[in-house]
PDB file of C-alpha atoms in Angstrom:
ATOM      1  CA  UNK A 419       0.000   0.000   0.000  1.00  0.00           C
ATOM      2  CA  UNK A 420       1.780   3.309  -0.664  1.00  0.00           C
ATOM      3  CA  UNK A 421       2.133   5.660   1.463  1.00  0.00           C
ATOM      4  CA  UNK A 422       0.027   8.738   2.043  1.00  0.00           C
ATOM      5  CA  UNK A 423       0.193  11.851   3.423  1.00  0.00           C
ATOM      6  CA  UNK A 424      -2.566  11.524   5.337  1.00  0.00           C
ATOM      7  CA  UNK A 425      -1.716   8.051   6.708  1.00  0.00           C
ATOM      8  CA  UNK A 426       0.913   7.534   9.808  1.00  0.00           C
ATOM      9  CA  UNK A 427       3.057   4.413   9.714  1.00  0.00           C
ATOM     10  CA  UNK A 428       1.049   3.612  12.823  1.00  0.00           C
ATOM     11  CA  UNK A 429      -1.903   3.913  11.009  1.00  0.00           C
ATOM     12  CA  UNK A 430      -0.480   1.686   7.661  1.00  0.00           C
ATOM     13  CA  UNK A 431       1.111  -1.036  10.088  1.00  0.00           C
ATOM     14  CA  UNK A 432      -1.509  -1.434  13.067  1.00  0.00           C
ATOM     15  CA  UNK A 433      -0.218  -4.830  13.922  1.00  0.00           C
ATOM     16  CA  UNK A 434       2.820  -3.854  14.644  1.00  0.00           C
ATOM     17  CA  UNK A 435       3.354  -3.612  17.962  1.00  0.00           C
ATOM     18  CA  UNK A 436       7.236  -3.843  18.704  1.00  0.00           C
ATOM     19  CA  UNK A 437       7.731  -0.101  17.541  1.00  0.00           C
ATOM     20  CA  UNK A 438       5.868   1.570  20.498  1.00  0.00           C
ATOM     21  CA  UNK A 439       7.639  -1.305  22.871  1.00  0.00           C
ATOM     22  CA  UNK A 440      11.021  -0.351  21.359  1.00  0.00           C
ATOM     23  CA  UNK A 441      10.113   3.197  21.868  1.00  0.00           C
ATOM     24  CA  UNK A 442       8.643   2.762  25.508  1.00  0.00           C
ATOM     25  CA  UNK A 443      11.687   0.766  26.566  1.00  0.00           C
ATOM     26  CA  UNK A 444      14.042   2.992  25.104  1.00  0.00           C
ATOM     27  CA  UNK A 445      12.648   6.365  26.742  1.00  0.00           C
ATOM     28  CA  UNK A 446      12.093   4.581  29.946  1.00  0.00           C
ATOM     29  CA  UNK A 447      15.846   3.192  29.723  1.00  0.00           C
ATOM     30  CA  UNK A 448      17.395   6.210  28.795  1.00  0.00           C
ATOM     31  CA  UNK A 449      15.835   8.518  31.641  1.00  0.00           C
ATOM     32  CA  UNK A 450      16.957   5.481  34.098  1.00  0.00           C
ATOM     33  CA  UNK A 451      20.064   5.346  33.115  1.00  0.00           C
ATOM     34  CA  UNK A 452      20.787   8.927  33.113  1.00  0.00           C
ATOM     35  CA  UNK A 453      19.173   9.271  36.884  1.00  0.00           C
ATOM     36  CA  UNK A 454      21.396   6.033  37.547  1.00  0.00           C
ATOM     37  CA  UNK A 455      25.186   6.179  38.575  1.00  0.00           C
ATOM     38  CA  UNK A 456      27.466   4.994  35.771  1.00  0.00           C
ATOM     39  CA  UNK A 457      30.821   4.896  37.132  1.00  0.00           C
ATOM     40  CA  UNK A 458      32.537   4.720  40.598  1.00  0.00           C
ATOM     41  CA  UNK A 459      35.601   5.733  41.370  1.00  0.00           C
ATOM     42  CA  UNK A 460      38.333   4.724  44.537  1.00  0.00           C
ATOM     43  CA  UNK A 461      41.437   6.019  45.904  1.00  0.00           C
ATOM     44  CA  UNK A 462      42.632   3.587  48.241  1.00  0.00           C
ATOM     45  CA  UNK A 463      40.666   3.081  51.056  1.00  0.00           C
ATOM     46  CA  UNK A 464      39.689   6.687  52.054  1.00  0.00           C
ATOM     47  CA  UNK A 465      38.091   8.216  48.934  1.00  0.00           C
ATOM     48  CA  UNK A 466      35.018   7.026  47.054  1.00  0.00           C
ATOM     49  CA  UNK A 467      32.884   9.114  44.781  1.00  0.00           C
ATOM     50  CA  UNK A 468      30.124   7.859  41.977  1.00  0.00           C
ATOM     51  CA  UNK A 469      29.076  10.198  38.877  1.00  0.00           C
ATOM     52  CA  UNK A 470      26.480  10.254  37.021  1.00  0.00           C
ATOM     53  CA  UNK A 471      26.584  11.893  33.460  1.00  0.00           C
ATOM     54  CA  UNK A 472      24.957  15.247  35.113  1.00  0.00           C
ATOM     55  CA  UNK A 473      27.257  15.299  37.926  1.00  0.00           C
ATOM     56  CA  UNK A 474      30.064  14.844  35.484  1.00  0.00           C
ATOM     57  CA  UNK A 475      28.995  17.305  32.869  1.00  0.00           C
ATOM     58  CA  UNK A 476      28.308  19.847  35.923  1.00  0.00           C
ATOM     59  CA  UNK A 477      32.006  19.131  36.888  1.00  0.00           C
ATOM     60  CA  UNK A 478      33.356  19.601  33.621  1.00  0.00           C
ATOM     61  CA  UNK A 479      32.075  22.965  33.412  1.00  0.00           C
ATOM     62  CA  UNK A 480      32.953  24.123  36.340  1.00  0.00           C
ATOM     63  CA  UNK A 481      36.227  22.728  35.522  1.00  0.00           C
ATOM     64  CA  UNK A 482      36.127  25.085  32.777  1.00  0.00           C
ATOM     65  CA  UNK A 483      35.757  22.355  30.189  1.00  0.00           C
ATOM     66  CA  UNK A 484      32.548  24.093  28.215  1.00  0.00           C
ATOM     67  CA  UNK A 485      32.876  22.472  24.827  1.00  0.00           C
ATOM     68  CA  UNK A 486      33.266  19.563  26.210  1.00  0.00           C
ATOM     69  CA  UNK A 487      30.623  19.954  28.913  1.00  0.00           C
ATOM     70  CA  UNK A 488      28.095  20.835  26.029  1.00  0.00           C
ATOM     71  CA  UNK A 489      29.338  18.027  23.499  1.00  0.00           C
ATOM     72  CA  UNK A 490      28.456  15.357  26.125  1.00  0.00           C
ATOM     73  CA  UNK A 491      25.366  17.456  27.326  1.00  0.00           C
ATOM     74  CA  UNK A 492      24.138  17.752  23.640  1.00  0.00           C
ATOM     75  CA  UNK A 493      24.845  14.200  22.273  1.00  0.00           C
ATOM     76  CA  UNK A 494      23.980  12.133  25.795  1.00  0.00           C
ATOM     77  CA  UNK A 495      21.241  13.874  27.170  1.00  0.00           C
ATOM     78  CA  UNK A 496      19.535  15.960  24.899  1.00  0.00           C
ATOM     79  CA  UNK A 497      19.949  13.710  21.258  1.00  0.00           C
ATOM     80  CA  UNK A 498      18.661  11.142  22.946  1.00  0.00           C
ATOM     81  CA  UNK A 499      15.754  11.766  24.248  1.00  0.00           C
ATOM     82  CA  UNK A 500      14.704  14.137  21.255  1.00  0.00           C
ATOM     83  CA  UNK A 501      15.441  10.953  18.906  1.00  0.00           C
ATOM     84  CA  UNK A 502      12.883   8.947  21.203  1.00  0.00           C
ATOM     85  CA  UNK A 503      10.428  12.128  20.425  1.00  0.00           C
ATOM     86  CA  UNK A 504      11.348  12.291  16.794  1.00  0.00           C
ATOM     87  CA  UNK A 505      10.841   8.032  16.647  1.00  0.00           C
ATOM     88  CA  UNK A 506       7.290   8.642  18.392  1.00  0.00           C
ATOM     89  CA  UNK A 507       6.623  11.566  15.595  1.00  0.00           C
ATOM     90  CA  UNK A 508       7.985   9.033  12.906  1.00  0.00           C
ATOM     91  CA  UNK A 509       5.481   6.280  13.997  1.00  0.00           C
ATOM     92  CA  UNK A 510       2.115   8.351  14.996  1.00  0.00           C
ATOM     93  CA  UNK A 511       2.466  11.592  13.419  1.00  0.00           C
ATOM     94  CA  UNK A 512       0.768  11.804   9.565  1.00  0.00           C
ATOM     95  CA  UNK A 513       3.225  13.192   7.514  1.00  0.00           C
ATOM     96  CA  UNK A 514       4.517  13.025   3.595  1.00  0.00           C
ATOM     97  CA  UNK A 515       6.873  10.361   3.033  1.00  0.00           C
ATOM     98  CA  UNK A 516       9.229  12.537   1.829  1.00  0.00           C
ATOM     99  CA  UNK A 517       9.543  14.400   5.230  1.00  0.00           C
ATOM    100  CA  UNK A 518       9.406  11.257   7.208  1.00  0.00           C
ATOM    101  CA  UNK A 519      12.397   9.838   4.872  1.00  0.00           C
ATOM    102  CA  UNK A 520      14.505  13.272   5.824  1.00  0.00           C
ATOM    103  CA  UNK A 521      14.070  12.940   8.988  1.00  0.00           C
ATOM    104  CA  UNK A 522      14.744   9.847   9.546  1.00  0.00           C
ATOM    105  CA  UNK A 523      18.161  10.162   7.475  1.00  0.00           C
ATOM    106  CA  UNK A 524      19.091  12.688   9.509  1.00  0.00           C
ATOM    107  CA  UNK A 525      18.406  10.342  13.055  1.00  0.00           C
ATOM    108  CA  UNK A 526      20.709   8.059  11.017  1.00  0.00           C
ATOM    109  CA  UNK A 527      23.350  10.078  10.286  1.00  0.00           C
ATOM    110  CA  UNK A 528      23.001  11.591  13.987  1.00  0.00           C
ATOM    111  CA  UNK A 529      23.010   8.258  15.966  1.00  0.00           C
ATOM    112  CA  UNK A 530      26.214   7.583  14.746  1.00  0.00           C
ATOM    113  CA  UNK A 531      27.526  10.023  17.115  1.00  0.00           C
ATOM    114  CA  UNK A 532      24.908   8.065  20.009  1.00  0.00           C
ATOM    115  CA  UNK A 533      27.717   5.802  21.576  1.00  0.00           C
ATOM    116  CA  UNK A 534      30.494   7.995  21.900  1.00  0.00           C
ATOM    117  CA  UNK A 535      29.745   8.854  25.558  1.00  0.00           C
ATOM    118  CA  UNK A 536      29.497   5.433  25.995  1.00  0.00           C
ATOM    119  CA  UNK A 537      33.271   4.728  24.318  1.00  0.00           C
ATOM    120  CA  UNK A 538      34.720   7.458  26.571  1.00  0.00           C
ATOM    121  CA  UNK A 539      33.538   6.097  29.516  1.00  0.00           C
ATOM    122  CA  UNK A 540      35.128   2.831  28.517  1.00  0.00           C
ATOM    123  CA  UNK A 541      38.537   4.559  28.136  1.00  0.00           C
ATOM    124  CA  UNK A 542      38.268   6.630  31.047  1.00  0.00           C
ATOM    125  CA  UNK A 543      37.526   3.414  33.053  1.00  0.00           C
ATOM    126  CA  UNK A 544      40.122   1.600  31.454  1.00  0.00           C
ATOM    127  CA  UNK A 545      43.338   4.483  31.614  1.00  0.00           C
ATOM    128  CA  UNK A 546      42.131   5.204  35.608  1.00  0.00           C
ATOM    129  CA  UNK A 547      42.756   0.842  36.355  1.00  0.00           C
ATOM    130  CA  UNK A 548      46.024   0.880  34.874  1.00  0.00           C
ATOM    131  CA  UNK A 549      47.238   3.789  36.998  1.00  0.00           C
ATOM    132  CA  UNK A 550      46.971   0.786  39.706  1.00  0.00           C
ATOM    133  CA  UNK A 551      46.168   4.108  42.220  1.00  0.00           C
ATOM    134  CA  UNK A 552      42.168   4.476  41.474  1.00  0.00           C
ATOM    135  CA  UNK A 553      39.881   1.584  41.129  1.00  0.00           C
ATOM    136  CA  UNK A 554      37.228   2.434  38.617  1.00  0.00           C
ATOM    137  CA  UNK A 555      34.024   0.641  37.601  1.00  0.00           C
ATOM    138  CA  UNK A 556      31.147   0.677  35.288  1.00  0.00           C
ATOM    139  CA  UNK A 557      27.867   1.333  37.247  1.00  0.00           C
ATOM    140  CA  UNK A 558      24.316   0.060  36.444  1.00  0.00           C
ATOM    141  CA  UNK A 559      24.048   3.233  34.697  1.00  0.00           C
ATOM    142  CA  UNK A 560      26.522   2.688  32.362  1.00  0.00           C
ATOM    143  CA  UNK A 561      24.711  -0.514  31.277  1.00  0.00           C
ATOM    144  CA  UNK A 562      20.671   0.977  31.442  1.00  0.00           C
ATOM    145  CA  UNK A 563      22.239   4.093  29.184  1.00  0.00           C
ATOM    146  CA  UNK A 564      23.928   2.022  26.588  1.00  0.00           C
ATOM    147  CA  UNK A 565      21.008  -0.392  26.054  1.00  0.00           C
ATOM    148  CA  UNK A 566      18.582   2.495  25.998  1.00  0.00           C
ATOM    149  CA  UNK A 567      20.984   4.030  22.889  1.00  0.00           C
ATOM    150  CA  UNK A 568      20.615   0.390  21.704  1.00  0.00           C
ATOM    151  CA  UNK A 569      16.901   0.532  21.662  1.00  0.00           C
ATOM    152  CA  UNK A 570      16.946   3.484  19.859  1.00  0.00           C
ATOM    153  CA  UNK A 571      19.061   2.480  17.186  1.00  0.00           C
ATOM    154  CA  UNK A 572      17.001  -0.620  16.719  1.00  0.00           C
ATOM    155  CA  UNK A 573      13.786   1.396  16.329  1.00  0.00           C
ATOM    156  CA  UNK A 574      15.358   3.690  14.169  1.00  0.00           C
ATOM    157  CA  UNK A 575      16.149   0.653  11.613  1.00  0.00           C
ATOM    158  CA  UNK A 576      12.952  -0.922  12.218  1.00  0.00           C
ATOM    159  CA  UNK A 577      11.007   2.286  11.624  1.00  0.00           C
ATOM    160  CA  UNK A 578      13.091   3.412   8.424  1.00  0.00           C
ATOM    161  CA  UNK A 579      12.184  -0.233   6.977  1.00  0.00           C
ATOM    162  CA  UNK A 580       8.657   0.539   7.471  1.00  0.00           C
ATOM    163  CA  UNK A 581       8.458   3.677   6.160  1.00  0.00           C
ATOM    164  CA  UNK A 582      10.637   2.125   2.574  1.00  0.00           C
ATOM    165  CA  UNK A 583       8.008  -0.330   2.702  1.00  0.00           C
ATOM    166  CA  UNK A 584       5.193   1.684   2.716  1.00  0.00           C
ATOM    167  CA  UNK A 585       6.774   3.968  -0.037  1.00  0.00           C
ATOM    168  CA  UNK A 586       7.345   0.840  -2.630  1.00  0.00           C
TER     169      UNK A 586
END
């Protein structure tokens, strides 16, 4: 059936309920993890602090660190959840294909960037161990963020097949 401007891919593809799960699972995810600590970190036996990525961005800029400060703030906490908006305006919202397909290259080409908090948490976990001073490790976090990014990037695929689908 192909698509029409006055149709959402909800609407074409009623039976398909995984997309709102995905999405669900990935919003609720995401503002978990963020709430969640994702890394611990301690000195010997007299210091022990956790972070979580606003305590961490909030140091940063104090810190004087503002372009890093924003490029975490921007592509952890704000891309995500606006991609779980722009996924729930994908499925429901009636729209031209042609729109839908833009926007929907553009999460693409966006979510690229999704993990890269993720990787420099990894590193920064990894370079603190070896220092044999500081004992780092991943919180639960760590984990709820990364499979809420995971989500997301699943929903994105599974949505963009839909919407090719519906075009053909």
């Amino acid at each position: 059936m192909p698509d029409k401007p006055n149709r959402s891919l909800h609407q074409q593809n009623p039976r398909c309920y995984d997309v709102p799960l995905l999405i669900a699972g990935s919003g609720a995810a995401l503002v978990v993890g963020l709430s969640l600590p994702f890394m611990s970190l301690k000195q010997l036996i007299f210091w022990q602090d956790e972070y979580t990525l606003f305590t961490s961005i909030k140091g940063m800029w104090a810190s004087e660190h503002y372009a890093l400060a924003c490029l975490i703030f921007f592509f952890s906490i704000v891309f995500p959840f606006a991609k779980v908006l722009a996924l729930v305006a994908a499925w429901y919202v009636r729209m031209p294909a042609e729109k839908r397909d833009r926007m929907l290259h553009w999460l693409g080409m966006l979510g690229k960037w999704s993990m890269l908090d993720v990787f420099v948490i990894a590193i920064l976990i990894v370079l603190t161990q070896s220092k044999g001073v500081v004992d780092a490790r991943a919180q639960a976090g760590l984990y709820v963020f990364s499979l809420a990014i995971l989500l997301s990037m699943v929903t994105s695929i599974r949505v963009e097949r839909l919407a090719k689908k519906a075009t053909k």
